[in-house]
Structures are given as C-alpha cells and as structure tokens.
Amino acid sequence: ADGATPPYTVVGQARTITQLQCYSNKLTALDVTGCPALTTLFCFSNQLTALDVSKNTALTRLECGNNPLGTLDVSKNTALSGLNCYGNQLTALDVSKNTALTGLTCFYNQLGLLDVSKNTALTSLNCGFNPLGTLDVSKNTAQTTLNCYDNQLTALDDSKNTALTRLECGNNQLASLDVSKNTALRSLDCSSNPLTALNVTNNTALTSLNCSYNQLTALNVTNNTALTTLSCGSNLLGTLDLSANTALVNLSCQGNLLSTLDVTLHTALATLNCGGNQLTALDLSAHPELRFLNCGGNQLTDLNLSNNPALDSVWCFANQLTALDVTHNPALKRLRVQSNQLDAAALDALFNTLPTGGSGKKVYIRNNPRSGGSAGTGTAGCDRSIAEGRGWEVNDTITTSQNN
C-alpha cells in the first residue's frame, strides 16, 4: 500500500479477509466496503480524510488514529471491543451502539462532548487532549484506566469507578477531587489543576502520585508506603513528611516553601528535584543510587556529594556555596553552579575535581560570586582551561534550557 494511488481498494480474497494492516503509509483513501468478514483493521498513520466501515459489521478492533479524519461513523460496528481513533480532527464521536467496547482511545481530537454511558464494559478510556467540559463515567464501573488529561473539566466524579488503578486528570480546571473510593489506585496524576486540598489517605496502593502545579498547602502521604514516585512541585507546601515513604525512587518537590527536607531514609532515590525552596541544608549521605539532583534556588551554604558516585547531573545554582568538590562523582556530565558565592580560586579548585574522560560534558559558572562588590569576578577571573583540559565545556551565558 506504500505510495498507492487512491482509492486503495482491497481486492482478491476481499470477502474472506479477516485482518487488514495497512498502517504507516501514505494512503489518502481506503475502500474496505467489500470486506464483510473483517474483524481487525489497522489503518493508523496514513492521510485518510474519510473511512467507511459501515459494511464491516464483524469488526472487533479498529485502529484509525493519526489521520485527518473529520468524521467517523461506528454505529454499525456493534461488535467493536477496541476503538483507537486518536490524533484525528473529530468534533463528535457516537459510541452509543458500541456496547461491547472495552477499550476506547480518542485523545488529540476536538471532542466537545463524549457520552460513554452505554459503554458499561469499558475498562480503559483515554480521551485526553480534547475540549471536553464534562465527562460522566458513573456507568463505567469496570474501568481500570481513565485518562482525561488536558481537557476543560471543572468536576470529575469517579466514586463509582472503584476498580480504577490508573487515573490521569491533570491539566483541567478541577477545584476538588475525591479519590477516597478508588482504593485500588496505583497511579494518580492530577497535576496542573486549581486543587487546594488532596486526600490520598485511602489510596494505600499508590506507587506513583503527581499533584504538581496545584495550590496545595498540605500533603499527607504517610499512608502511601508503596510510593516510588512522588511529584508535588509548584504548590504551597511548608512541610513534607516522607518518613513513611522509604521506597521512593523519584522525588520532585521543587517550587514550594520547604525550609527542611529529610530524605535520609530514602536510600533508593535516583532523582531528586527540590529546587526553588528555602532549604539551608541537604543531607545526601545515604544515596549511592542518586543520578539526578536539582537543589538550585535554595539557601545552601554547603553541599556534600562524596557519597553519590552515580550522579550524572547536578543543578545547584542560585545558592550560597563558597566551594564544591565533585571528586567522588565520576559519572558527572552536567554541572550547574551559576549564581553562587564561588570566587576564582573556588572555581579553579572545583575544575580540578571534575571527572575526566567521555565527551559532551558542560559546567555552567555564570554570575559567581553573585552579590557584593566582587560580583561576577570569580566567573571572569577563573582559569577555565583547567576544566577544558579535563574535557569539559565551560558555559557562562544565560540559558533557559534544562538540557544544555
């Protein structure tokens, strides 16, 4: 079918064909009206502007995503159990006749309404990235996965969906969210909403929680002992008790109001983002697996990285460091020490501890020291050839990229 001249019509043994896969081509048209026995049709990632499946009443699985379809009529496909029509230009989708559906994926469309009240067998629904203002899932009690990320929802009642194990409702307009009945939840993403409170005390099965970019002033995760990933950044948290969450591997609590952070019990930590708080101290002595650290934008005067041999990236910019030693960090490739109190001698001493070998390594040194009569003279006066001689690129320009 690759490069075929439209319309691409299935011929030959068409009437007995049960499966057709013509995905990832350049088809602008596809005629399957002569294939009444089709049960599976994969035509995603083409250039189809229309698709007539009204004669394919035996279809159980249809994947037509990533096309420019403006309409899709599946009213005759009552046997459908799986429908994937993501990434089209659908403004409406009627699935009221598809009562056998167990999986529906329709994200990245232009759906203003979606009625799934007749789809009581649904176990998985992904309707993210649409302009949905409401979503009623009260009849979908078998549902285990719900993704309604990036819509315009102001409310979401999931109290009847007690089988849910994964819920993604981030980037909506939810002022409240009650997950007390969803005791099977293992993953919850409610980030980027105007939530002022979140109660997850009943969700003891949670392994992943993302509630970043809300307006939370408190967060109780003492009952969530299975958590391995916690993202609660960009809230209004003044304290964060993680004493019960010793399984944590990834922690992001940046952009809060934390003056202390105790992670000494979290020996499995691989990533830690606690930047943009009010921390004056950070004990990382128990973290041999730590690979990424962002503690920038705090009030640290000292940072001991001697027990973190796996570190790949360290962002400790905008603190009050007068010295830094990375002798014990042989895997280091990115180091951001901008806007600290490092004079020329301190920067030279730091350069002398940089690991050698490899390529593509960068150290950012702009605006050292960052205040006082000698502001910036460390950056200007240091001997960057020391770092360059060890295979590092020295950068003293302003950058907003987190990957440079």
Tab-separated table of C-alpha atoms in Angstrom:
chain	number	residue	atom	x	y	z
A	1	ALA	CA	0.000	0.000	0.000
A	2	ASP	CA	3.010	2.298	0.405
A	3	GLY	CA	2.653	5.160	-2.015
A	4	ALA	CA	-0.504	3.667	-3.518
A	5	THR	CA	-2.665	5.818	-5.726
A	6	PRO	CA	-6.061	6.405	-4.100
A	7	PRO	CA	-8.510	4.945	-3.725
A	8	TYR	CA	-6.779	1.871	-2.255
A	9	THR	CA	-9.370	-0.910	-2.636
A	10	VAL	CA	-8.940	-4.339	-1.048
A	11	VAL	CA	-9.475	-6.911	-3.807
A	12	GLY	CA	-8.795	-10.613	-4.463
A	13	GLN	CA	-9.976	-12.631	-1.483
A	14	ALA	CA	-11.530	-9.492	-0.005
A	15	ARG	CA	-14.744	-11.130	1.139
A	16	THR	CA	-12.872	-13.647	3.303
A	17	ILE	CA	-10.199	-11.311	4.700
A	18	THR	CA	-10.471	-11.065	8.495
A	19	GLN	CA	-7.422	-8.902	9.212
A	20	LEU	CA	-6.027	-5.917	7.321
A	21	GLN	CA	-2.956	-3.947	8.346
A	22	CYS	CA	-2.048	-1.002	6.123
A	23	TYR	CA	-0.798	1.418	8.767
A	24	SER	CA	2.074	3.919	8.443
A	25	ASN	CA	1.709	4.528	4.722
A	26	LYS	CA	0.573	7.476	2.615
A	27	LEU	CA	-2.975	6.378	1.886
A	28	THR	CA	-5.429	9.193	1.234
A	29	ALA	CA	-8.352	6.794	0.692
A	30	LEU	CA	-9.219	3.241	1.706
A	31	ASP	CA	-12.188	1.197	0.466
A	32	VAL	CA	-12.988	-1.802	2.676
A	33	THR	CA	-16.688	-1.992	1.869
A	34	GLY	CA	-16.091	-5.319	0.119
A	35	CYS	CA	-14.609	-6.963	3.211
A	36	PRO	CA	-17.604	-8.047	5.322
A	37	ALA	CA	-15.541	-10.595	7.280
A	38	LEU	CA	-13.019	-8.052	8.619
A	39	THR	CA	-12.557	-8.336	12.356
A	40	THR	CA	-9.349	-6.298	12.633
A	41	LEU	CA	-8.437	-3.127	10.734
A	42	PHE	CA	-5.214	-1.208	11.392
A	43	CYS	CA	-5.033	1.864	9.134
A	44	PHE	CA	-3.484	4.365	11.518
A	45	SER	CA	-0.784	6.867	10.492
A	46	ASN	CA	-1.973	7.492	6.968
A	47	GLN	CA	-3.610	10.510	5.314
A	48	LEU	CA	-7.190	9.333	5.339
A	49	THR	CA	-9.846	12.042	5.276
A	50	ALA	CA	-12.729	9.540	5.256
A	51	LEU	CA	-13.291	5.935	6.310
A	52	ASP	CA	-16.454	3.920	5.643
A	53	VAL	CA	-16.703	0.895	7.934
A	54	SER	CA	-20.484	0.574	7.776
A	55	LYS	CA	-20.257	-2.750	5.896
A	56	ASN	CA	-17.674	-4.197	8.294
A	57	THR	CA	-20.133	-5.312	10.919
A	58	ALA	CA	-17.834	-8.081	12.186
A	59	LEU	CA	-15.129	-5.607	13.262
A	60	THR	CA	-13.936	-6.138	16.803
A	61	ARG	CA	-10.852	-3.945	16.612
A	62	LEU	CA	-10.382	-0.697	14.709
A	63	GLU	CA	-7.273	1.464	14.873
A	64	CYS	CA	-7.508	4.514	12.634
A	65	GLY	CA	-5.566	7.019	14.682
A	66	ASN	CA	-3.210	9.678	13.361
A	67	ASN	CA	-5.187	10.525	10.247
A	68	PRO	CA	-7.036	13.735	9.326
A	69	LEU	CA	-10.475	12.148	9.732
A	70	GLY	CA	-13.192	14.742	10.289
A	71	THR	CA	-15.940	12.193	10.976
A	72	LEU	CA	-16.143	8.547	11.982
A	73	ASP	CA	-19.367	6.509	11.984
A	74	VAL	CA	-19.075	3.295	14.003
A	75	SER	CA	-22.793	2.866	14.653
A	76	LYS	CA	-22.927	-0.340	12.576
A	77	ASN	CA	-19.876	-1.850	14.287
A	78	THR	CA	-21.677	-3.187	17.320
A	79	ALA	CA	-19.116	-5.942	17.879
A	80	LEU	CA	-16.248	-3.492	18.452
A	81	SER	CA	-14.300	-4.186	21.614
A	82	GLY	CA	-11.364	-1.897	20.814
A	83	LEU	CA	-11.501	1.514	19.120
A	84	ASN	CA	-8.452	3.734	18.697
A	85	CYS	CA	-9.071	6.960	16.783
A	86	TYR	CA	-6.561	9.288	18.438
A	87	GLY	CA	-4.963	12.185	16.595
A	88	ASN	CA	-7.728	12.968	14.134
A	89	GLN	CA	-9.978	16.011	13.689
A	90	LEU	CA	-13.141	14.557	15.162
A	91	THR	CA	-15.575	17.033	16.668
A	92	ALA	CA	-18.075	14.300	17.540
A	93	LEU	CA	-17.936	10.583	18.272
A	94	ASP	CA	-21.047	8.465	18.852
A	95	VAL	CA	-20.228	5.198	20.603
A	96	SER	CA	-23.708	4.588	21.997
A	97	LYS	CA	-24.191	1.499	19.801
A	98	ASN	CA	-20.787	0.038	20.713
A	99	THR	CA	-21.821	-1.607	23.947
A	100	ALA	CA	-19.082	-4.264	23.685
A	101	LEU	CA	-16.286	-1.694	23.868
A	102	THR	CA	-13.660	-2.465	26.488
A	103	GLY	CA	-11.049	-0.012	25.208
A	104	LEU	CA	-11.609	3.471	23.760
A	105	THR	CA	-8.765	5.792	22.812
A	106	CYS	CA	-9.791	9.122	21.289
A	107	PHE	CA	-7.238	11.597	22.592
A	108	TYR	CA	-5.953	14.501	20.468
A	109	ASN	CA	-9.222	15.292	18.754
A	110	GLN	CA	-11.669	18.194	19.039
A	111	LEU	CA	-14.415	16.482	21.001
A	112	GLY	CA	-16.619	18.834	22.974
A	113	LEU	CA	-18.868	16.009	24.189
A	114	LEU	CA	-18.345	12.312	24.819
A	115	ASP	CA	-21.162	10.052	26.020
A	116	VAL	CA	-19.877	6.714	27.349
A	117	SER	CA	-22.939	5.898	29.438
A	118	LYS	CA	-23.839	2.938	27.209
A	119	ASN	CA	-20.299	1.531	27.288
A	120	THR	CA	-20.598	-0.303	30.568
A	121	ALA	CA	-17.928	-2.867	29.605
A	122	LEU	CA	-15.215	-0.203	29.263
A	123	THR	CA	-12.061	-0.990	31.184
A	124	SER	CA	-9.863	1.655	29.542
A	125	LEU	CA	-10.761	5.167	28.376
A	126	ASN	CA	-8.278	7.713	27.047
A	127	CYS	CA	-9.993	10.933	25.977
A	128	GLY	CA	-7.187	13.326	26.825
A	129	PHE	CA	-6.329	16.480	24.878
A	130	ASN	CA	-9.853	17.386	23.843
A	131	PRO	CA	-12.036	20.383	24.814
A	132	LEU	CA	-14.377	18.292	26.981
A	133	GLY	CA	-16.235	20.387	29.544
A	134	THR	CA	-17.945	17.443	31.242
A	135	LEU	CA	-17.348	13.713	31.499
A	136	ASP	CA	-19.761	11.242	33.104
A	137	VAL	CA	-18.080	7.924	33.918
A	138	SER	CA	-20.596	6.804	36.532
A	139	LYS	CA	-21.780	3.909	34.353
A	140	ASN	CA	-18.263	2.665	33.621
A	141	THR	CA	-17.807	0.725	36.817
A	142	ALA	CA	-15.457	-1.833	35.245
A	143	GLN	CA	-12.971	0.841	34.322
A	144	THR	CA	-9.365	0.312	35.427
A	145	THR	CA	-7.719	3.117	33.420
A	146	LEU	CA	-9.035	6.642	32.873
A	147	ASN	CA	-7.071	9.349	31.096
A	148	CYS	CA	-8.890	12.638	30.663
A	149	TYR	CA	-5.758	14.776	30.787
A	150	ASP	CA	-5.810	18.264	29.259
A	151	ASN	CA	-9.493	18.955	28.851
A	152	GLN	CA	-11.695	21.658	30.373
A	153	LEU	CA	-13.247	19.642	33.181
A	154	THR	CA	-14.372	21.537	36.261
A	155	ALA	CA	-15.599	18.411	38.036
A	156	LEU	CA	-14.956	14.677	37.932
A	157	ASP	CA	-16.989	12.123	39.862
A	158	ASP	CA	-15.109	8.834	39.953
A	159	SER	CA	-16.774	7.487	43.086
A	160	LYS	CA	-18.374	4.619	41.128
A	161	ASN	CA	-15.097	3.621	39.481
A	162	THR	CA	-13.771	1.584	42.357
A	163	ALA	CA	-11.715	-0.679	40.069
A	164	LEU	CA	-9.548	2.203	38.823
A	165	THR	CA	-5.821	1.512	39.042
A	166	ARG	CA	-4.701	4.469	36.930
A	167	LEU	CA	-6.227	7.961	36.814
A	168	GLU	CA	-4.803	10.848	34.788
A	169	CYS	CA	-6.870	14.007	35.123
A	170	GLY	CA	-4.147	16.628	35.039
A	171	ASN	CA	-4.315	19.962	33.237
A	172	ASN	CA	-8.001	20.560	33.772
A	173	GLN	CA	-9.898	23.030	35.963
A	174	LEU	CA	-10.690	20.748	38.877
A	175	ALA	CA	-11.159	22.647	42.132
A	176	SER	CA	-11.670	19.403	44.056
A	177	LEU	CA	-11.018	15.707	43.582
A	178	ASP	CA	-12.360	12.879	45.727
A	179	VAL	CA	-10.410	9.633	45.292
A	180	SER	CA	-11.417	8.117	48.624
A	181	LYS	CA	-13.408	5.346	46.904
A	182	ASN	CA	-10.615	4.493	44.492
A	183	THR	CA	-8.690	2.268	46.849
A	184	ALA	CA	-7.163	0.211	44.003
A	185	LEU	CA	-5.368	3.242	42.509
A	186	ARG	CA	-1.707	2.643	41.798
A	187	SER	CA	-1.068	5.762	39.704
A	188	LEU	CA	-2.664	9.202	40.085
A	189	ASP	CA	-1.830	12.302	38.050
A	190	CYS	CA	-3.919	15.331	38.995
A	191	SER	CA	-1.255	17.918	38.204
A	192	SER	CA	-1.983	21.402	36.861
A	193	ASN	CA	-5.383	21.944	38.418
A	194	PRO	CA	-6.518	24.554	40.998
A	195	LEU	CA	-6.694	21.968	43.812
A	196	THR	CA	-6.294	23.416	47.312
A	197	ALA	CA	-6.551	20.041	49.050
A	198	LEU	CA	-5.947	16.393	48.185
A	199	ASN	CA	-6.734	13.427	50.414
A	200	VAL	CA	-4.927	10.220	49.434
A	201	THR	CA	-5.016	8.513	52.815
A	202	ASN	CA	-7.293	5.753	51.471
A	203	ASN	CA	-5.107	5.115	48.439
A	204	THR	CA	-2.599	2.812	50.076
A	205	ALA	CA	-1.792	1.016	46.798
A	206	LEU	CA	-0.377	4.153	45.175
A	207	THR	CA	3.074	3.754	43.681
A	208	SER	CA	3.025	6.989	41.654
A	209	LEU	CA	1.490	10.355	42.595
A	210	ASN	CA	1.773	13.570	40.602
A	211	CYS	CA	-0.028	16.522	42.153
A	212	SER	CA	2.370	19.224	40.954
A	213	TYR	CA	1.191	22.667	39.877
A	214	ASN	CA	-1.770	22.972	42.188
A	215	GLN	CA	-2.392	25.151	45.244
A	216	LEU	CA	-1.841	22.568	47.967
A	217	THR	CA	-0.776	23.877	51.364
A	218	ALA	CA	-0.508	20.407	52.887
A	219	LEU	CA	0.014	16.851	51.672
A	220	ASN	CA	-0.305	13.746	53.835
A	221	VAL	CA	1.411	10.710	52.274
A	222	THR	CA	2.053	8.801	55.492
A	223	ASN	CA	-0.353	6.031	54.428
A	224	ASN	CA	1.185	5.716	50.957
A	225	THR	CA	4.079	3.479	51.871
A	226	ALA	CA	4.260	1.899	48.399
A	227	LEU	CA	5.105	5.194	46.675
A	228	THR	CA	8.123	5.023	44.387
A	229	THR	CA	7.437	8.281	42.524
A	230	LEU	CA	6.158	11.486	44.113
A	231	SER	CA	5.819	14.777	42.237
A	232	CYS	CA	4.362	17.561	44.340
A	233	GLY	CA	6.269	20.535	42.980
A	234	SER	CA	4.929	24.041	42.431
A	235	ASN	CA	2.495	24.065	45.313
A	236	LEU	CA	2.423	25.947	48.629
A	237	LEU	CA	3.793	23.213	50.883
A	238	GLY	CA	5.574	24.428	54.005
A	239	THR	CA	6.366	20.926	55.271
A	240	LEU	CA	6.639	17.469	53.743
A	241	ASP	CA	6.822	14.353	55.898
A	242	LEU	CA	8.308	11.479	53.903
A	243	SER	CA	9.285	9.275	56.819
A	244	ALA	CA	6.850	6.535	55.734
A	245	ASN	CA	7.822	6.622	52.059
A	246	THR	CA	11.124	4.780	52.200
A	247	ALA	CA	10.571	3.115	48.790
A	248	LEU	CA	10.822	6.429	46.920
A	249	VAL	CA	12.968	6.342	43.784
A	250	ASN	CA	11.895	9.659	42.227
A	251	LEU	CA	11.043	12.753	44.253
A	252	SER	CA	10.117	16.174	42.871
A	253	CYS	CA	9.087	18.769	45.424
A	254	GLN	CA	10.510	21.865	43.757
A	255	GLY	CA	8.892	25.271	43.935
A	256	ASN	CA	7.349	25.020	47.391
A	257	LEU	CA	8.019	26.726	50.727
A	258	LEU	CA	10.090	23.983	52.337
A	259	SER	CA	12.750	25.063	54.823
A	260	THR	CA	13.733	21.474	55.661
A	261	LEU	CA	13.708	18.192	53.748
A	262	ASP	CA	14.682	14.892	55.324
A	263	VAL	CA	15.462	12.196	52.753
A	264	THR	CA	17.963	10.233	54.817
A	265	LEU	CA	15.692	7.169	54.886
A	266	HIS	CA	15.252	7.071	51.119
A	267	THR	CA	18.301	5.094	50.083
A	268	ALA	CA	16.842	4.092	46.685
A	269	LEU	CA	16.481	7.674	45.407
A	270	ALA	CA	17.609	8.019	41.796
A	271	THR	CA	16.226	11.511	41.079
A	272	LEU	CA	15.716	14.388	43.497
A	273	ASN	CA	14.331	17.775	42.492
A	274	CYS	CA	13.989	20.063	45.478
A	275	GLY	CA	14.916	23.324	43.779
A	276	GLY	CA	13.174	26.604	44.459
A	277	ASN	CA	12.553	26.121	48.170
A	278	GLN	CA	14.110	27.621	51.312
A	279	LEU	CA	16.473	24.810	52.266
A	280	THR	CA	19.560	25.701	54.270
A	281	ALA	CA	20.887	22.132	54.459
A	282	LEU	CA	20.569	18.895	52.472
A	283	ASP	CA	21.902	15.540	53.652
A	284	LEU	CA	22.611	13.204	50.718
A	285	SER	CA	24.920	10.809	52.529
A	286	ALA	CA	22.573	7.817	52.133
A	287	HIS	CA	22.010	7.990	48.379
A	288	PRO	CA	24.513	5.930	46.386
A	289	GLU	CA	21.998	5.463	43.522
A	290	LEU	CA	21.257	9.170	43.022
A	291	ARG	CA	21.722	10.116	39.356
A	292	PHE	CA	19.983	13.495	39.056
A	293	LEU	CA	19.968	16.299	41.624
A	294	ASN	CA	18.347	19.708	41.375
A	295	CYS	CA	18.718	21.701	44.560
A	296	GLY	CA	19.030	25.065	42.832
A	297	GLY	CA	17.324	28.176	44.143
A	298	ASN	CA	17.725	27.419	47.844
A	299	GLN	CA	19.914	28.830	50.625
A	300	LEU	CA	22.551	26.098	50.827
A	301	THR	CA	25.994	27.095	52.048
A	302	ASP	CA	27.410	23.567	51.786
A	303	LEU	CA	26.768	20.573	49.529
A	304	ASN	CA	28.479	17.253	50.194
A	305	LEU	CA	28.334	14.899	47.200
A	306	SER	CA	31.001	12.443	48.356
A	307	ASN	CA	28.535	9.547	48.749
A	308	ASN	CA	26.826	9.960	45.389
A	309	PRO	CA	29.036	8.207	42.816
A	310	ALA	CA	26.198	7.660	40.286
A	311	LEU	CA	25.392	11.366	39.819
A	312	ASP	CA	25.046	12.323	36.169
A	313	SER	CA	23.597	15.832	36.559
A	314	VAL	CA	23.850	18.316	39.428
A	315	TRP	CA	21.990	21.603	39.440
A	316	CYS	CA	22.947	23.603	42.487
A	317	PHE	CA	22.715	27.090	41.013
A	318	ALA	CA	21.420	30.124	42.954
A	319	ASN	CA	22.586	29.036	46.400
A	320	GLN	CA	25.279	30.393	48.699
A	321	LEU	CA	28.010	27.847	48.056
A	322	THR	CA	31.578	29.025	48.537
A	323	ALA	CA	33.114	25.689	47.497
A	324	LEU	CA	32.173	22.450	45.779
A	325	ASP	CA	34.062	19.191	45.376
A	326	VAL	CA	32.972	16.596	42.796
A	327	THR	CA	35.966	14.279	43.161
A	328	HIS	CA	33.685	11.368	44.052
A	329	ASN	CA	31.288	11.845	41.134
A	330	PRO	CA	32.953	10.070	38.186
A	331	ALA	CA	29.712	9.825	36.135
A	332	LEU	CA	29.060	13.597	36.173
A	333	LYS	CA	28.253	15.193	32.797
A	334	ARG	CA	26.215	18.300	33.693
A	335	LEU	CA	27.047	20.709	36.494
A	336	ARG	CA	25.237	23.995	37.121
A	337	VAL	CA	26.846	26.255	39.728
A	338	GLN	CA	25.664	29.639	38.438
A	339	SER	CA	24.854	32.406	40.919
A	340	ASN	CA	26.659	31.072	43.985
A	341	GLN	CA	29.452	32.634	46.068
A	342	LEU	CA	32.322	30.942	44.255
A	343	ASP	CA	35.357	33.172	43.719
A	344	ALA	CA	38.019	32.485	41.114
A	345	ALA	CA	40.058	30.267	43.441
A	346	ALA	CA	36.979	28.242	44.395
A	347	LEU	CA	36.033	27.730	40.749
A	348	ASP	CA	39.583	26.651	39.883
A	349	ALA	CA	39.505	24.197	42.794
A	350	LEU	CA	36.171	22.858	41.510
A	351	PHE	CA	37.558	22.464	37.988
A	352	ASN	CA	40.418	20.384	39.366
A	353	THR	CA	37.918	17.866	40.778
A	354	LEU	CA	35.897	17.426	37.566
A	355	PRO	CA	35.975	13.860	36.201
A	356	THR	CA	37.906	13.240	33.000
A	357	GLY	CA	37.014	11.068	30.042
A	358	GLY	CA	33.932	10.930	27.881
A	359	SER	CA	32.511	13.771	25.826
A	360	GLY	CA	29.726	16.354	25.831
A	361	LYS	CA	30.275	17.470	29.421
A	362	LYS	CA	29.278	21.021	30.426
A	363	VAL	CA	29.743	23.160	33.530
A	364	TYR	CA	27.769	26.399	33.961
A	365	ILE	CA	29.511	29.074	36.043
A	366	ARG	CA	27.801	32.391	35.273
A	367	ASN	CA	27.476	35.102	37.971
A	368	ASN	CA	29.949	33.907	40.612
A	369	PRO	CA	30.092	35.413	43.156
A	370	ARG	CA	26.515	36.621	42.717
A	371	SER	CA	26.479	39.589	45.145
A	372	GLY	CA	28.722	42.157	46.772
A	373	GLY	CA	31.477	44.324	45.357
A	374	SER	CA	33.177	41.376	43.650
A	375	ALA	CA	30.045	40.059	41.950
A	376	GLY	CA	30.938	38.069	38.875
A	377	THR	CA	34.688	38.372	39.287
A	378	GLY	CA	35.042	34.671	40.034
A	379	THR	CA	33.443	33.809	36.714
A	380	ALA	CA	35.603	36.372	34.926
A	381	GLY	CA	38.823	35.528	36.747
A	382	CYS	CA	38.807	31.733	36.900
A	383	ASP	CA	41.078	29.584	34.751
A	384	ARG	CA	38.595	27.758	32.559
A	385	SER	CA	41.415	25.986	30.750
A	386	ILE	CA	41.608	23.686	33.793
A	387	ALA	CA	38.083	22.423	33.080
A	388	GLU	CA	38.613	22.374	29.333
A	389	GLY	CA	41.762	20.331	29.812
A	390	ARG	CA	39.643	17.717	31.580
A	391	GLY	CA	37.222	17.563	28.648
A	392	TRP	CA	34.563	19.991	29.887
A	393	GLU	CA	32.871	22.857	28.060
A	394	VAL	CA	32.639	25.948	30.269
A	395	ASN	CA	29.472	27.997	29.816
A	396	ASP	CA	28.975	31.422	31.371
A	397	THR	CA	25.947	32.589	29.352
A	398	ILE	CA	22.297	32.848	30.367
A	399	THR	CA	20.336	29.734	29.397
A	400	THR	CA	16.752	28.655	29.971
A	401	SER	CA	17.248	25.149	28.602
A	402	GLN	CA	17.396	22.361	31.155
A	403	ASN	CA	19.166	20.081	28.681
A	404	ASN	CA	22.193	22.202	27.773
